[in-house]
Each structure stands twice: as C-alpha cells, then as structure tokens.
C-alpha cells in the first residue's frame, strides 16, 4: 500500500532554476492537490485537480504550474525558483473533492531555494 | 484573512488527562470540518471529521464538537497518551468549491 508518494524528499535549488516535484497515488483517487506548509501559516492550497485533464488554482498559485495527464500523477512545476518558495510541499488525494472527504497526504518534499 | 484559526500554538497535557484543541472559523457556509494529526517528517493523517448538520462526532478516544452559532469546533482526546504528541490541524471545506482551508496548527505535547 504505497498511498501517496512524493519525490524527491529533499531538494536545494538556486534562484531561477526550474524543478518538478513529483506526486503519484495508487488509490485511483479523482481529487489531488498540492499544499505548502510554512511556519505559522499552516497548509495553504496551491493547485488542485478534480480529475485527469482538469486543474484549478488554490490560495497561492503564483509561481507554480500543474498538469494532470493521468489519474495517478499530479506533478508540480516551479518555472523559476525564488527564495520565497522555500517551504515543505505536500501532495494529497481523495476519492472525490468538494464533499469534505478526508485526504491522504504524502510525506512531503522539503525544498530550499538559495 | 485567516478563515480558519487555531489560536493556541501549543498545549501540554499530562498523560491520562483530557486534551482539548480548539478551532474557530469565519465562514458560516463551511459544510465539513476535519482534524488531521501530523508527526515530524511525515504528512498529515486524517483523524476525525464532522458535517455541519451535526454537533458531535465520536471515534474511540477522539470526539469533535461543533458549535455553529459560535463558529467554533473543538477536538477532545480522552485519555491522552504520549503517542498523541503531534501537531493537530483543523480544516474546513465548502461543498462544491473543492478547496480545503487549514488552520495554522496546535502542537500537543502529552507528558508521561
């Protein structure tokens, strides 16, 4: 039972570099989402997807891109990394969104931008 | 504009006693409320939830109470155990919006 798998676990980037954070789930969940966790800020929603081919913005989408070509994968792209994007990133999934269903979270990617 | 607030950053409780974690929200249209527990270096894990049509939901040692008029919910853990030491997040959801709003978390420490 892999659940939600995030790679890499840690990454250090230089300002201006690009990177893709990977997220995969094996539960055939329709809803997937990305959050960032910063000290004193809780988890903030970056982008979400309600199914393959459908994505939308969350609270803090600027500087991030997503796509959902398959049900299983939901990668998060940083096109030009900035120090303000230093954070811990969590991917989550649930059978459906919008009905209060609990989400399953990955163990996170800790990203540092120098 | 923090729609979901956890005003206590930390809480310490003796083993065997009750832990009460609080959460306030501003949007009266929220339909569902969830609690998650998070250990260091792990992702949050779902604990318990409640629909806005209920005022109480219980699961073993965990009970969530919802006071809609006060826009307040609380998580009670009885009895508290050292393994309950973690950060607890409350989250709120509005049907049809596909967005979950999380609070800032409360770090619970259960003392043996």
Tab-separated table of C-alpha atoms in Angstrom:
chain	number	residue	atom	x	y	z
A	1	UNK	CA	0.000	0.000	0.000
A	2	UNK	CA	2.069	2.926	-1.269
A	3	UNK	CA	-0.719	5.526	-0.976
A	4	UNK	CA	0.631	8.946	-1.998
A	5	UNK	CA	4.294	9.017	-2.997
A	6	UNK	CA	6.264	12.228	-3.306
A	7	UNK	CA	9.732	12.584	-4.786
A	8	UNK	CA	12.239	13.896	-4.014
A	9	UNK	CA	12.119	14.170	-0.213
A	10	UNK	CA	14.688	16.974	-0.147
A	11	UNK	CA	15.947	19.413	-2.750
A	12	UNK	CA	18.128	22.501	-2.810
A	13	UNK	CA	17.837	24.861	-5.770
A	14	UNK	CA	19.412	28.097	-6.807
A	15	UNK	CA	17.252	31.121	-7.543
A	16	UNK	CA	15.997	30.987	-11.115
A	17	UNK	CA	16.296	27.230	-11.532
A	18	UNK	CA	13.307	25.166	-12.533
A	19	UNK	CA	12.155	21.947	-10.965
A	20	UNK	CA	9.295	19.460	-10.947
A	21	UNK	CA	8.027	17.913	-7.731
A	22	UNK	CA	6.517	14.515	-8.409
A	23	UNK	CA	3.372	13.110	-6.826
A	24	UNK	CA	1.789	9.753	-7.549
A	25	UNK	CA	-1.112	7.912	-5.930
A	26	UNK	CA	-2.197	4.311	-6.399
A	27	UNK	CA	-5.707	4.556	-4.925
A	28	UNK	CA	-7.485	5.618	-8.131
A	29	UNK	CA	-8.468	8.895	-6.482
A	30	UNK	CA	-10.039	11.577	-8.633
A	31	UNK	CA	-9.079	14.548	-6.476
A	32	UNK	CA	-5.459	15.577	-5.973
A	33	UNK	CA	-3.968	18.715	-4.510
A	34	UNK	CA	-0.734	20.463	-3.597
A	35	UNK	CA	-0.107	22.404	-0.394
A	36	UNK	CA	2.795	24.279	1.018
A	37	UNK	CA	3.492	24.459	4.725
A	38	UNK	CA	5.324	27.433	6.158
A	39	UNK	CA	5.996	28.254	9.829
A	40	UNK	CA	2.969	29.927	11.412
A	41	UNK	CA	0.946	29.632	8.193
A	42	UNK	CA	-0.486	26.130	8.294
A	43	UNK	CA	-1.090	24.375	4.976
A	44	UNK	CA	-2.039	26.554	2.047
A	45	UNK	CA	-3.558	25.177	-1.135
A	46	UNK	CA	-1.510	25.830	-4.278
A	47	UNK	CA	-3.368	23.945	-7.028
A	48	UNK	CA	-5.832	21.121	-7.202
A	49	UNK	CA	-7.324	18.731	-9.738
A	50	UNK	CA	-10.723	17.026	-9.762
A	51	UNK	CA	-9.725	14.547	-12.447
A	52	UNK	CA	-7.405	13.880	-15.378
A	53	UNK	CA	-7.193	16.947	-17.600
A	54	UNK	CA	-8.818	19.280	-15.050
A	55	UNK	CA	-6.835	21.612	-12.794
A	56	UNK	CA	-7.582	24.826	-10.932
A	57	UNK	CA	-5.897	27.343	-8.676
A	58	UNK	CA	-5.890	27.369	-4.907
A	59	UNK	CA	-4.954	30.144	-2.479
A	60	UNK	CA	-1.317	30.620	-3.503
A	61	UNK	CA	-0.866	29.553	-7.159
A	62	UNK	CA	1.625	32.193	-8.343
A	63	UNK	CA	4.972	30.769	-9.455
A	64	UNK	CA	3.642	27.210	-9.814
A	65	UNK	CA	2.255	25.164	-12.692
A	66	UNK	CA	0.452	21.847	-12.644
A	67	UNK	CA	-0.935	19.358	-15.120
A	68	UNK	CA	-2.910	16.123	-14.751
A	69	UNK	CA	-2.472	13.859	-17.729
A	70	UNK	CA	-3.284	10.665	-15.791
A	71	UNK	CA	-5.367	9.839	-12.730
A	72	UNK	CA	-2.251	8.678	-10.864
A	73	UNK	CA	0.161	11.586	-11.328
A	74	UNK	CA	-0.026	15.251	-10.408
A	75	UNK	CA	3.359	16.994	-10.795
A	76	UNK	CA	4.039	20.486	-9.505
A	77	UNK	CA	6.416	22.678	-11.519
A	78	UNK	CA	8.427	25.645	-10.359
A	79	UNK	CA	9.392	27.512	-13.509
A	80	UNK	CA	11.845	29.981	-11.956
A	81	UNK	CA	12.500	29.269	-8.280
A	82	UNK	CA	12.529	32.152	-5.799
A	83	UNK	CA	13.654	32.175	-2.138
A	84	UNK	CA	10.012	32.818	-1.134
A	85	UNK	CA	9.219	29.325	-2.416
A	86	UNK	CA	11.376	27.721	0.252
A	87	UNK	CA	8.866	25.515	2.038
A	88	UNK	CA	7.671	21.995	2.678
A	89	UNK	CA	5.345	20.798	-0.068
A	90	UNK	CA	2.647	18.201	0.446
A	91	UNK	CA	0.627	16.373	-2.144
A	92	UNK	CA	-2.734	14.903	-1.166
A	93	UNK	CA	-5.513	12.886	-2.749
A	94	UNK	CA	-9.065	11.796	-2.007
A	95	UNK	CA	-11.700	9.806	-3.828
A	96	UNK	CA	-13.588	12.991	-4.609
A	97	UNK	CA	-13.228	16.619	-3.705
A	98	UNK	CA	-15.834	19.087	-2.639
A	99	UNK	CA	-17.680	16.838	-0.199
A	100	UNK	CA	-15.446	17.039	2.822
A	101	UNK	CA	-13.788	13.703	2.149
A	102	UNK	CA	-10.565	13.198	4.088
A	103	UNK	CA	-7.398	13.472	2.091
A	104	UNK	CA	-4.413	11.147	2.099
A	105	UNK	CA	-1.121	13.019	2.249
A	106	UNK	CA	2.354	12.160	1.062
A	107	UNK	CA	5.306	12.640	3.377
A	108	UNK	CA	6.333	15.907	1.778
A	109	UNK	CA	9.187	17.446	-0.161
A	110	UNK	CA	11.406	19.871	1.724
A	111	UNK	CA	12.579	22.489	-0.763
A	112	UNK	CA	15.216	25.157	-0.143
A	113	UNK	CA	15.871	27.948	-2.619
A	114	UNK	CA	19.195	29.739	-2.221
B	1	UNK	CA	-7.706	36.896	6.007
B	2	UNK	CA	-7.441	33.679	8.004
B	3	UNK	CA	-10.753	31.876	7.619
B	4	UNK	CA	-9.770	29.045	9.955
B	5	UNK	CA	-7.890	29.906	13.126
B	6	UNK	CA	-6.173	27.855	15.777
B	7	UNK	CA	-5.240	30.431	18.362
B	8	UNK	CA	-3.205	28.174	20.616
B	9	UNK	CA	0.150	27.319	19.007
B	10	UNK	CA	0.925	24.757	21.703
B	11	UNK	CA	-0.644	22.756	24.502
B	12	UNK	CA	0.822	20.490	27.188
B	13	UNK	CA	-1.256	17.867	28.970
B	14	UNK	CA	-0.491	15.119	31.460
B	15	UNK	CA	-0.891	11.540	30.296
B	16	UNK	CA	-4.367	10.218	31.082
B	17	UNK	CA	-5.963	13.663	31.201
B	18	UNK	CA	-8.175	15.288	28.576
B	19	UNK	CA	-6.665	17.291	25.705
B	20	UNK	CA	-8.878	19.966	24.187
B	21	UNK	CA	-7.823	21.561	20.931
B	22	UNK	CA	-9.801	24.500	19.594
B	23	UNK	CA	-10.521	25.905	16.170
B	24	UNK	CA	-12.517	28.961	15.090
B	25	UNK	CA	-13.768	29.824	11.638
B	26	UNK	CA	-15.292	32.855	9.985
B	27	UNK	CA	-17.272	31.473	7.032
B	28	UNK	CA	-20.662	30.200	8.176
B	29	UNK	CA	-21.100	28.394	4.845
B	30	UNK	CA	-18.464	25.734	5.564
B	31	UNK	CA	-20.074	22.281	5.293
B	32	UNK	CA	-17.425	19.981	6.680
B	33	UNK	CA	-14.703	20.165	9.267
B	34	UNK	CA	-11.789	17.774	9.585
B	35	UNK	CA	-8.964	17.201	12.030
B	36	UNK	CA	-5.561	15.929	10.994
B	37	UNK	CA	-2.590	14.837	13.062
B	38	UNK	CA	0.957	15.395	11.890
B	39	UNK	CA	4.178	13.871	13.165
B	40	UNK	CA	7.562	15.390	12.247
B	41	UNK	CA	8.856	14.473	8.787
B	42	UNK	CA	5.520	12.869	7.865
B	43	UNK	CA	2.442	14.063	6.058
B	44	UNK	CA	-0.771	14.863	7.945
B	45	UNK	CA	-3.049	11.915	8.628
B	46	UNK	CA	-6.813	12.166	8.908
B	47	UNK	CA	-8.223	11.815	12.404
B	48	UNK	CA	-11.918	12.640	12.514
B	49	UNK	CA	-14.448	14.833	10.751
B	50	UNK	CA	-17.869	16.341	11.291
B	51	UNK	CA	-20.573	17.602	8.992
B	52	UNK	CA	-22.201	20.950	9.680
B	53	UNK	CA	-25.540	19.195	10.236
B	54	UNK	CA	-24.168	17.518	13.360
B	55	UNK	CA	-22.843	18.919	16.595
B	56	UNK	CA	-20.808	15.933	17.773
B	57	UNK	CA	-18.897	13.042	16.295
B	58	UNK	CA	-17.047	10.406	18.257
B	59	UNK	CA	-14.416	7.844	17.314
B	60	UNK	CA	-12.790	5.993	20.161
B	61	UNK	CA	-10.771	8.413	22.273
B	62	UNK	CA	-11.453	11.290	19.860
B	63	UNK	CA	-14.561	13.467	19.876
B	64	UNK	CA	-15.182	16.557	17.802
B	65	UNK	CA	-17.756	19.142	18.878
B	66	UNK	CA	-19.194	21.763	16.559
B	67	UNK	CA	-20.858	24.961	17.766
B	68	UNK	CA	-22.221	26.602	14.636
B	69	UNK	CA	-23.566	29.695	16.357
B	70	UNK	CA	-20.122	30.437	17.778
B	71	UNK	CA	-18.333	29.230	14.635
B	72	UNK	CA	-16.178	27.078	16.857
B	73	UNK	CA	-15.113	23.454	16.909
B	74	UNK	CA	-13.036	21.510	19.339
B	75	UNK	CA	-11.268	18.167	19.421
B	76	UNK	CA	-11.280	16.258	22.691
B	77	UNK	CA	-8.805	13.439	23.298
B	78	UNK	CA	-9.590	11.268	26.318
B	79	UNK	CA	-7.447	9.820	27.773
B	80	UNK	CA	-4.384	11.499	26.302
B	81	UNK	CA	-1.414	9.276	25.565
B	82	UNK	CA	2.241	10.149	24.853
B	83	UNK	CA	1.775	8.885	21.285
B	84	UNK	CA	-0.775	11.650	20.766
B	85	UNK	CA	2.050	14.207	20.871
B	86	UNK	CA	1.918	15.791	17.427
B	87	UNK	CA	0.730	18.884	15.581
B	88	UNK	CA	-3.029	18.969	15.043
B	89	UNK	CA	-4.604	20.844	12.159
B	90	UNK	CA	-8.255	21.640	11.722
B	91	UNK	CA	-9.561	22.145	8.209
B	92	UNK	CA	-12.824	23.372	6.737
B	93	UNK	CA	-14.438	22.609	3.403
B	94	UNK	CA	-17.238	24.138	1.405
B	95	UNK	CA	-19.209	21.763	-0.819
B	96	UNK	CA	-18.662	22.359	-4.498
B	97	UNK	CA	-15.584	24.524	-4.119
B	98	UNK	CA	-13.081	21.661	-3.942
B	99	UNK	CA	-10.954	23.744	-1.563
B	100	UNK	CA	-9.922	22.883	1.956
B	101	UNK	CA	-8.823	25.677	4.302
B	102	UNK	CA	-6.429	24.693	7.053
B	103	UNK	CA	-5.693	26.307	10.369
B	104	UNK	CA	-2.148	27.031	11.498
B	105	UNK	CA	-1.945	24.026	13.803
B	106	UNK	CA	-1.589	23.341	17.527
B	107	UNK	CA	1.375	21.387	18.852
B	108	UNK	CA	0.195	18.966	21.534
B	109	UNK	CA	2.658	17.516	23.992
B	110	UNK	CA	1.437	14.747	26.266
B	111	UNK	CA	3.667	14.387	29.283
B	112	UNK	CA	4.278	10.915	30.706
